[in-house]
Amino acid sequence: MNTTINLAGVELKNPVMTASGTFGSGAEYSEFVDLNRLGAVVTKGVANVPWPGNPTPRIAETHSGMMNAIGLQNPGIDLFCERDIPFLKQYDTKIIVNVCGKTTEEYCEVVERLADEDVDLLEINISCPNVKAGGIAFGQNPQAVEAITREVKKRAKQPIIMKLSPNVTDITEMARAAEAGGADVLSLINTLTGMKIDVHKRAFALANKTGGVSGPAIKPIAVRMVYQVANAVKVPIIGMGGIACAEDAIEFILAGATAVSIGTANFFNPMTTVEVADGIEQYMKQYGFETIDSMVGLVK
Amino acid sequence: MNTTINLAGVELKNPVMTASGTFGSGAEYSEFVDLNRLGAVVTKGVANVPWPGNPTPRIAETHSGMMNAIGLQNPGIDLFCERDIPFLKQYDTKIIVNVCGKTTEEYCEVVERLADEDVDLLEINISCPNVKAGGIAFGQNPQAVEAITREVKKRAKQPIIMKLSPNVTDITEMARAAEAGGADVLSLINTLTGMKIDVHKRAFALANKTGGVSGPAIKPIAVRMVYQVANAVKVPIIGMGGIACAEDAIEFILAGATAVSIGTANFFNPMTTVEVADGIEQYMKQYGFETIDSMVGLVK
Amino acid sequence: MAKKWKEQVTVISQECITEGIYSMWIQTENIALEAVPGQFVSMYTGDGSKLLPRPISICEIDKEKKSLRLVYRVTGEKTGTKQFSQAAAGDCIEVLGPLGNGFPLEEGKGKKAFLIGGGIGVPPILELAKQLDGEKQIIVGYRDTQFLYNEFCQNGTVYVATEDGSAGTRGNVMDAIRANALDAEIIYACGPTPMLRAIKQYAEEKGIVCYISMEERMACGIGACLACVCQSAEKDAHSNVHNKRVCKDGPVFLSTEVEL
Amino acid sequence: MAKKWKEQVTVISQECITEGIYSMWIQTENIALEAVPGQFVSMYTGDGSKLLPRPISICEIDKEKKSLRLVYRVTGEKTGTKQFSQAAAGDCIEVLGPLGNGFPLEEGKGKKAFLIGGGIGVPPILELAKQLDGEKQIIVGYRDTQFLYNEFCQNGTVYVATEDGSAGTRGNVMDAIRANALDAEIIYACGPTPMLRAIKQYAEEKGIVCYISMEERMACGIGACLACVCQSAEKDAHSNVHNKRVCKDGPVFLSTEVEL
Ligand SMILES: Cc1cc2nc3c(=O)[nH]c(=O)nc-3n(C[C@H](O)[C@H](O)[C@H](O)COP(=O)(O)OP(=O)(O)OC[C@H]3O[C@@H](n4cnc5c(N)ncnc54)[C@H](O)[C@@H]3O)c2cc1C
Ligand SMILES: Cc1cc2nc3c(=O)[nH]c(=O)nc-3n(C[C@H](O)[C@H](O)[C@H](O)COP(=O)(O)OP(=O)(O)OC[C@H]3O[C@@H](n4cnc5c(N)ncnc54)[C@H](O)[C@@H]3O)c2cc1C
Ligand SMILES: Cc1cc2nc3c(=O)[nH]c(=O)nc-3n(C[C@H](O)[C@H](O)[C@H](O)COP(=O)(O)O)c2cc1C
Ligand SMILES: Cc1cc2nc3c(=O)[nH]c(=O)nc-3n(C[C@H](O)[C@H](O)[C@H](O)COP(=O)(O)O)c2cc1C
Ligand code: FES
Ligand code: FES
């Protein structure tokens, strides 16, 4: 049995990775899980300069999920390269840097800055509001998706993962646009935009009014989108959205994902990632699967 | 204190109604709740002819929600008019008939057939796949939304509610299109498309592969959309999606809904509708609200 | 219309009767008074993430104590049935019932009857066996371990089939009927679809009246949502299409009414 | 790095100590051994629809028995804290801890100190009072009913403020300090933001070292998600912006470090 997978030429020891923004750069969770056991660590989104993020409250609980409006607080690419990459290099796991920006130029600056760094893949978060397009996210318009993919791809030394927004009518349109622009891998889904109102305070639960819904609540929507995208493009897919156990991860793999990311579940079970890795192995043994690839997209 | 509301000239004794498809035409739930206590009963979608619906399994449980692919099984407008409307006329509640179809003509046929029936409002479910547009739902394209609204409005004797699909990039675009087409009221949200895979059987949980996700899991997305639409159009809004208690209903009202519909919650608590009606009154007393209108859209 | 209630029932006792199969007595206020054999209840987990009912057949009815016995299988680790199995005497569970139509007892009066249960379809046959007034040949099929055997023996002649041959006839309930050269004038059956399909065919070949109890995923449990339909042979009066609702029109159907 | 554990702890005892306020002792395996005053734990509800942790301060630590006391308010009907309040001795709860930095005890050694708690910020002051080695003036403020009063009396001189005047000084903790003409060389405080703001200002005016324990909504509880930040006066070394994480860099901060 072999759990390795291949993402655009990068071999991961298993398909289990972390979802950006839920795992920092791994330091905090390294107290709970052996990072060497993970296929990859995907870092919190990093921008060209430090971002302070949104005012608090930044999170709220929802039924079987949560809502966040962290606002992409990050220390900026310089401190990130100096501190977070060396930390992760101590471990035998792949490093995927999640990149955010408000303009194409900002994304490109980060991507160029990472060219000489020892990281394995770049994940481009295009759910960020595009300031030049009046704040609608890059990921909500196929032309914008293709354009930013192309610009980033031109400059990237590492293979690029385009991370799709689920807040769209037709996710396959965005997936095809990213593929056309040169994406090596697609990851999905980012959070669904939500809102919560405290009826007793008659105020928004989040200072930002809206936030991104994540966790088990959104899993059926995420599985559907992964299935649709897997049937629309040729590049490999990293599936995520509500994965909390091995069965959940396998659901995404059977729907068409080559790898999976675990986000919100870390917050209620810091050992989730490793438990999922173990559970996938067990499942493969139980049903006699020799490789991950033989399970990818098996349910049609 | 006064809980009445006005929807396009129709006065409802309170803002609580049922969500189409979850309450039949009221007969079954009349064993648990006094239908006289409801602002309105919204019936299961009805088409020009009987529809057999989808094969089973038609439903699956999801975290804090469920997924359905009933496939709009319905007895057809003739039997409906003969049996369901007279049943509901026994009660002092408003009757809202939910209408479905596969073509504009089919919708129009139902609407015309209802012209002389004693029903108060029509709710047009445009989440149905538009067979002439290759199966993409009417509600996922603003031109289609405006066109079908216009056609239906032309023929309808009763005020029309256009029921919006949440599976879109920008719900306000659809809301404005419906308003432009002549919608008297908007209702939202219908279900979010999801998928579930049984990893042990390696098969879809639903015979239809995909289904519509409803219940508390989707509430934050529904509240966000109601808030957006309330700030984009002038017509009143019926809010729904995961309402299970009075606080949930009030959350929608504060976000901008004039009325609320209760769907999935009926399945786990058949008394939900009446409990919500009672809870709204309590809330109004507690905080000194004299009318529902004074709460609509209060949180900005 | 028969009355139904949503009640907060109290667990009287809970017991694991064989691996993975639990037997629970619950104290109801009204449900037991109204219940008839072949009806079921909807059980709710109380966990906010598991909202749908778990339909469970009524295995025994004690009208005097207003209590019901439910016998159910735990289907997996993080399931609702697992949660029920952890309830102890005194704990409360939300239950909706009694639901469905139940087995028609009048039709079987004084007749030579097969009462057939397969797997987790065995439990409802027990109360049927207790209440049916006729010549009762009870045929129960299991994969391996039996349960409720002694209770059945008090209510008729019992024939057992096990797939692994560990007890009674090796094979299924049809094998047991053949092996014991049994015959009947009326059949009542509950169990997995392949078993029901075989019984339906057998009954129709022999021209015997046959009632089968069906299963389907449910949401409302009371006939409103149209989740739980099965295909009917004729156009159904309520649906106006070839669909009947298992939760309301069933779960017990005449074998000739439905397509399997 | 101090060790943390996610443990399935057992409830030793549970008591309602005043209306809506509960006191629970839990049996841990490791958490209590590592815990210091001012730290907190994340409690999980076990209900699949309520996934986020409820951060609760450590009120008392019994290293010998490896147990912790948690004193918490039930905030509403369908809440996680309501669920905790229904746990009985023997029940299990998932807990992550110990979390955060805790109150610095060395700084206060031998000094004349204010130990200030307000409302549901009172509990962590108890273990602090037990462990701090100095002249302890404990000032506790309540809306109406007091709790933990007797326990405080065993660990210092106690001054009470109540908003309704039902005990001690009518008003808040600052009113109690003024009414009793108290002074101090160091301050430790936990309570609602307006109280902390007043104390911060008081301390800075008097030039006293002051530690305050802050609250914010949390998701991870260990410093990874950046949900729980407060604004820092200077650029923070970790975040590289003016934000500190309450769960990891705090919850206890020097009053001069943070903006309120
Ligand atoms: C009329 C009727 C009577 C039944 N009587 C019994 C009985 O007496 N004893 C018994 O052990 N089982 C019985 N079943 C099957 C029982 O309902 C399922 O095993 C149970 O719902 C599974 O729930 P879970 O929490 O274990 O599984 P989960 O996987 O957590 O269930 C998820 C959802 O799927 C539904 N579901 C899963 N399996 C089934 C199934 N086979 N049939 C219907 N819904 C299902 C659940 O109700 C729930 O909504 C009956 C089913 C029906 C329709
Ligand atoms: C460091 C720290 C220590 C605390 N110590 C105590 C204590 O010792 N005793 C006590 O009674 N309370 C304490 N609190 C407050 C306590 O965390 C909240 O009252 C509790 O989380 C509310 O949960 P719930 O299930 O009652 O409410 P719900 O409304 O069900 O909570 C929903 C979500 O919001 C979060 N939340 C709600 N209110 C607060 C709040 N005030 N602060 C942070 N998160 C909140 C919950 O954790 C949960 O994630 C502390 C908070 C922090 C940050
Ligand atoms: C607190 C939080 C912060 C997040 N930050 C980022 C981010 O910086 N970049 C990004 O691409 N996605 C971010 N996400 C989205 C997640 O990576 C993931 O796509 C989403 O949460 C769905 O997965 P989950 O349900 O497993 O959490 C964040 C999610 C959460 C909950
Ligand atoms: C079983 C089921 C059947 C439904 N049938 C219809 C329908 O016929 N027409 C329609 O417009 N919406 C239908 N809906 C959608 C609901 O009316 C409602 O928009 C949605 O479920 C969200 O509300 P909820 O979360 O309260 O259920 C159905 C929903 C469910 C769960
Ligand atoms: S479960 Fe709703 S109709 Fe049967
Ligand atoms: S709660 Fe995640 S950083 Fe504090």
mmCIF file of N, CA, C and O in Angstrom, chain D residues 5-53:
data_model
loop_
_atom_site.group_PDB
_atom_site.id
_atom_site.type_symbol
_atom_site.label_atom_id
_atom_site.label_comp_id
_atom_site.label_asym_id
_atom_site.label_seq_id
_atom_site.Cartn_x
_atom_site.Cartn_y
_atom_site.Cartn_z
ATOM 1 N N TRP D 5 -2.654 19.719 26.811
ATOM 2 C CA TRP D 5 -3.259 18.438 26.470
ATOM 3 C C TRP D 5 -4.712 18.605 26.095
ATOM 4 O O TRP D 5 -5.398 19.485 26.629
ATOM 5 N N LYS D 6 -5.166 17.764 25.204
ATOM 6 C CA LYS D 6 -6.609 17.619 24.985
ATOM 7 C C LYS D 6 -6.996 16.360 25.739
ATOM 8 O O LYS D 6 -6.535 15.270 25.400
ATOM 9 N N GLU D 7 -7.801 16.533 26.751
ATOM 10 C CA GLU D 7 -8.142 15.395 27.610
ATOM 11 C C GLU D 7 -9.645 15.199 27.717
ATOM 12 O O GLU D 7 -10.419 16.144 27.610
ATOM 13 N N GLN D 8 -10.017 13.977 27.958
ATOM 14 C CA GLN D 8 -11.381 13.614 28.308
ATOM 15 C C GLN D 8 -11.392 13.653 29.842
ATOM 16 O O GLN D 8 -10.931 12.706 30.478
ATOM 17 N N VAL D 9 -11.825 14.740 30.430
ATOM 18 C CA VAL D 9 -11.796 14.839 31.893
ATOM 19 C C VAL D 9 -13.115 14.335 32.470
ATOM 20 O O VAL D 9 -14.124 14.273 31.782
ATOM 21 N N THR D 10 -13.063 13.989 33.753
ATOM 22 C CA THR D 10 -14.262 13.493 34.425
ATOM 23 C C THR D 10 -14.744 14.533 35.430
ATOM 24 O O THR D 10 -13.935 15.110 36.159
ATOM 25 N N VAL D 11 -16.035 14.751 35.428
ATOM 26 C CA VAL D 11 -16.602 15.682 36.402
ATOM 27 C C VAL D 11 -16.573 15.015 37.778
ATOM 28 O O VAL D 11 -17.053 13.895 37.941
ATOM 29 N N ILE D 12 -15.964 15.707 38.729
ATOM 30 C CA ILE D 12 -15.922 15.185 40.107
ATOM 31 C C ILE D 12 -17.156 15.646 40.861
ATOM 32 O O ILE D 12 -17.811 14.885 41.562
ATOM 33 N N SER D 13 -17.463 16.927 40.696
ATOM 34 C CA SER D 13 -18.646 17.453 41.372
ATOM 35 C C SER D 13 -19.115 18.687 40.645
ATOM 36 O O SER D 13 -18.345 19.333 39.935
ATOM 37 N N GLN D 14 -20.363 18.991 40.802
ATOM 38 C CA GLN D 14 -20.949 20.154 40.127
ATOM 39 C C GLN D 14 -21.961 20.759 41.080
ATOM 40 O O GLN D 14 -22.724 20.029 41.719
ATOM 41 N N GLU D 15 -21.960 22.078 41.150
ATOM 42 C CA GLU D 15 -22.798 22.740 42.139
ATOM 43 C C GLU D 15 -23.215 24.094 41.568
ATOM 44 O O GLU D 15 -22.408 24.770 40.937
ATOM 45 N N CYS D 16 -24.451 24.460 41.814
ATOM 46 C CA CYS D 16 -24.893 25.802 41.447
ATOM 47 C C CYS D 16 -24.612 26.685 42.649
ATOM 48 O O CYS D 16 -25.213 26.496 43.713
ATOM 49 N N ILE D 17 -23.653 27.628 42.538
ATOM 50 C CA ILE D 17 -23.257 28.381 43.735
ATOM 51 C C ILE D 17 -24.045 29.665 43.926
ATOM 52 O O ILE D 17 -24.110 30.207 45.007
ATOM 53 N N THR D 18 -24.624 30.150 42.867
ATOM 54 C CA THR D 18 -25.607 31.224 42.990
ATOM 55 C C THR D 18 -26.353 31.217 41.671
ATOM 56 O O THR D 18 -25.965 30.511 40.751
ATOM 57 N N GLU D 19 -27.424 31.966 41.591
ATOM 58 C CA GLU D 19 -28.268 31.840 40.406
ATOM 59 C C GLU D 19 -27.477 31.969 39.099
ATOM 60 O O GLU D 19 -26.856 33.002 38.840
ATOM 61 N N GLY D 20 -27.478 30.922 38.309
ATOM 62 C CA GLY D 20 -26.841 30.972 36.999
ATOM 63 C C GLY D 20 -25.339 30.766 37.023
ATOM 64 O O GLY D 20 -24.707 30.731 35.972
ATOM 65 N N ILE D 21 -24.741 30.638 38.205
ATOM 66 C CA ILE D 21 -23.290 30.429 38.294
ATOM 67 C C ILE D 21 -23.023 29.038 38.858
ATOM 68 O O ILE D 21 -23.539 28.669 39.914
ATOM 69 N N TYR D 22 -22.191 28.300 38.143
ATOM 70 C CA TYR D 22 -21.905 26.919 38.529
ATOM 71 C C TYR D 22 -20.432 26.739 38.864
ATOM 72 O O TYR D 22 -19.569 27.434 38.326
ATOM 73 N N SER D 23 -20.192 25.818 39.751
ATOM 74 C CA SER D 23 -18.828 25.475 40.134
ATOM 75 C C SER D 23 -18.643 23.993 39.874
ATOM 76 O O SER D 23 -19.429 23.171 40.329
ATOM 77 N N MET D 24 -17.605 23.681 39.122
ATOM 78 C CA MET D 24 -17.380 22.291 38.726
ATOM 79 C C MET D 24 -15.931 21.911 39.007
ATOM 80 O O MET D 24 -15.017 22.660 38.680
ATOM 81 N N TRP D 25 -15.749 20.779 39.669
ATOM 82 C CA TRP D 25 -14.392 20.235 39.804
ATOM 83 C C TRP D 25 -14.230 19.140 38.769
ATOM 84 O O TRP D 25 -15.106 18.289 38.614
ATOM 85 N N ILE D 26 -13.121 19.192 38.065
ATOM 86 C CA ILE D 26 -12.869 18.149 37.068
ATOM 87 C C ILE D 26 -11.564 17.414 37.379
ATOM 88 O O ILE D 26 -10.603 17.996 37.874
ATOM 89 N N GLN D 27 -11.590 16.139 37.070
ATOM 90 C CA GLN D 27 -10.409 15.294 37.257
ATOM 91 C C GLN D 27 -9.628 15.260 35.953
ATOM 92 O O GLN D 27 -10.144 14.777 34.952
ATOM 93 N N THR D 28 -8.404 15.781 35.968
ATOM 94 C CA THR D 28 -7.604 15.752 34.747
ATOM 95 C C THR D 28 -6.503 14.716 34.899
ATOM 96 O O THR D 28 -6.266 14.199 35.989
ATOM 97 N N GLU D 29 -5.845 14.460 33.800
ATOM 98 C CA GLU D 29 -4.707 13.550 33.882
ATOM 99 C C GLU D 29 -3.434 14.378 34.035
ATOM 100 O O GLU D 29 -2.620 14.143 34.917
ATOM 101 N N ASN D 30 -3.295 15.360 33.162
ATOM 102 C CA ASN D 30 -2.071 16.172 33.154
ATOM 103 C C ASN D 30 -2.309 17.659 33.344
ATOM 104 O O ASN D 30 -1.437 18.367 33.836
ATOM 105 N N ILE D 31 -3.486 18.121 32.898
ATOM 106 C CA ILE D 31 -3.691 19.569 32.796
ATOM 107 C C ILE D 31 -3.440 20.271 34.130
ATOM 108 O O ILE D 31 -2.733 21.278 34.196
ATOM 109 N N ALA D 32 -3.986 19.706 35.205
ATOM 110 C CA ALA D 32 -3.872 20.364 36.504
ATOM 111 C C ALA D 32 -2.418 20.461 36.956
ATOM 112 O O ALA D 32 -2.020 21.427 37.620
ATOM 113 N N LEU D 33 -1.623 19.477 36.587
ATOM 114 C CA LEU D 33 -0.223 19.458 37.028
ATOM 115 C C LEU D 33 0.554 20.629 36.454
ATOM 116 O O LEU D 33 1.478 21.140 37.076
ATOM 117 N N GLU D 34 0.187 21.042 35.275
ATOM 118 C CA GLU D 34 0.923 22.090 34.568
ATOM 119 C C GLU D 34 0.337 23.481 34.829
ATOM 120 O O GLU D 34 0.975 24.488 34.558
ATOM 121 N N ALA D 35 -0.914 23.526 35.335
ATOM 122 C CA ALA D 35 -1.658 24.789 35.375
ATOM 123 C C ALA D 35 -1.106 25.792 36.385
ATOM 124 O O ALA D 35 -0.617 25.416 37.443
ATOM 125 N N VAL D 36 -1.199 27.058 36.021
ATOM 126 C CA VAL D 36 -0.857 28.157 36.940
ATOM 127 C C VAL D 36 -2.028 29.140 36.981
ATOM 128 O O VAL D 36 -2.856 29.161 36.067
ATOM 129 N N PRO D 37 -2.109 29.954 38.027
ATOM 130 C CA PRO D 37 -3.254 30.871 38.140
ATOM 131 C C PRO D 37 -3.308 31.846 36.963
ATOM 132 O O PRO D 37 -2.271 32.334 36.524
ATOM 133 N N GLY D 38 -4.516 32.092 36.479
ATOM 134 C CA GLY D 38 -4.683 33.023 35.368
ATOM 135 C C GLY D 38 -4.742 32.321 34.036
ATOM 136 O O GLY D 38 -5.099 32.925 33.030
ATOM 137 N N GLN D 39 -4.388 31.049 34.009
ATOM 138 C CA GLN D 39 -4.557 30.289 32.768
ATOM 139 C C GLN D 39 -6.013 29.872 32.625
ATOM 140 O O GLN D 39 -6.804 29.997 33.563
ATOM 141 N N PHE D 40 -6.335 29.359 31.474
ATOM 142 C CA PHE D 40 -7.707 28.916 31.239
ATOM 143 C C PHE D 40 -7.698 27.582 30.523
ATOM 144 O O PHE D 40 -6.633 27.086 30.120
ATOM 145 N N VAL D 41 -8.875 26.989 30.385
ATOM 146 C CA VAL D 41 -9.014 25.782 29.582
ATOM 147 C C VAL D 41 -10.092 26.029 28.528
ATOM 148 O O VAL D 41 -10.945 26.892 28.705
ATOM 149 N N SER D 42 -10.033 25.277 27.454
ATOM 150 C CA SER D 42 -11.093 25.289 26.451
ATOM 151 C C SER D 42 -11.968 24.079 26.699
ATOM 152 O O SER D 42 -11.487 22.954 26.715
ATOM 153 N N MET D 43 -13.250 24.339 26.884
ATOM 154 C CA MET D 43 -14.170 23.219 27.105
ATOM 155 C C MET D 43 -14.997 22.987 25.843
ATOM 156 O O MET D 43 -15.443 23.938 25.207
ATOM 157 N N TYR D 44 -15.203 21.721 25.498
ATOM 158 C CA TYR D 44 -15.968 21.364 24.299
ATOM 159 C C TYR D 44 -17.293 20.728 24.704
ATOM 160 O O TYR D 44 -17.358 19.986 25.681
ATOM 161 N N THR D 45 -18.333 21.028 23.899
ATOM 162 C CA THR D 45 -19.679 20.657 24.332
ATOM 163 C C THR D 45 -20.033 19.193 24.079
ATOM 164 O O THR D 45 -20.942 18.669 24.704
ATOM 165 N N GLY D 46 -19.383 18.559 23.110
ATOM 166 C CA GLY D 46 -19.790 17.196 22.762
ATOM 167 C C GLY D 46 -21.009 17.172 21.841
ATOM 168 O O GLY D 46 -21.348 16.140 21.288
ATOM 169 N N ASP D 47 -21.675 18.306 21.671
ATOM 170 C CA ASP D 47 -22.793 18.390 20.724
ATOM 171 C C ASP D 47 -22.203 18.737 19.356
ATOM 172 O O ASP D 47 -21.490 19.734 19.211
ATOM 173 N N GLY D 48 -22.530 17.894 18.374
ATOM 174 C CA GLY D 48 -21.933 18.055 17.050
ATOM 175 C C GLY D 48 -22.277 19.355 16.353
ATOM 176 O O GLY D 48 -21.679 19.682 15.336
ATOM 177 N N SER D 49 -23.230 20.110 16.872
ATOM 178 C CA SER D 49 -23.559 21.369 16.219
ATOM 179 C C SER D 49 -22.857 22.561 16.867
ATOM 180 O O SER D 49 -22.879 23.658 16.337
ATOM 181 N N LYS D 50 -22.233 22.341 18.024
ATOM 182 C CA LYS D 50 -21.541 23.431 18.736
ATOM 183 C C LYS D 50 -20.075 23.080 18.819
ATOM 184 O O LYS D 50 -19.630 22.411 19.752
ATOM 185 N N LEU D 51 -19.318 23.542 17.840
ATOM 186 C CA LEU D 51 -17.971 23.013 17.675
ATOM 187 C C LEU D 51 -16.892 23.798 18.392
ATOM 188 O O LEU D 51 -15.841 23.252 18.702
ATOM 189 N N LEU D 52 -17.131 25.057 18.635
ATOM 190 C CA LEU D 52 -16.034 25.879 19.159
ATOM 191 C C LEU D 52 -15.861 25.694 20.660
ATOM 192 O O LEU D 52 -16.787 25.325 21.372
ATOM 193 N N PRO D 53 -14.659 25.954 21.121
ATOM 194 C CA PRO D 53 -14.382 25.819 22.556
ATOM 195 C C PRO D 53 -15.037 26.935 23.357
ATOM 196 O O PRO D 53 -15.235 28.044 22.856
#
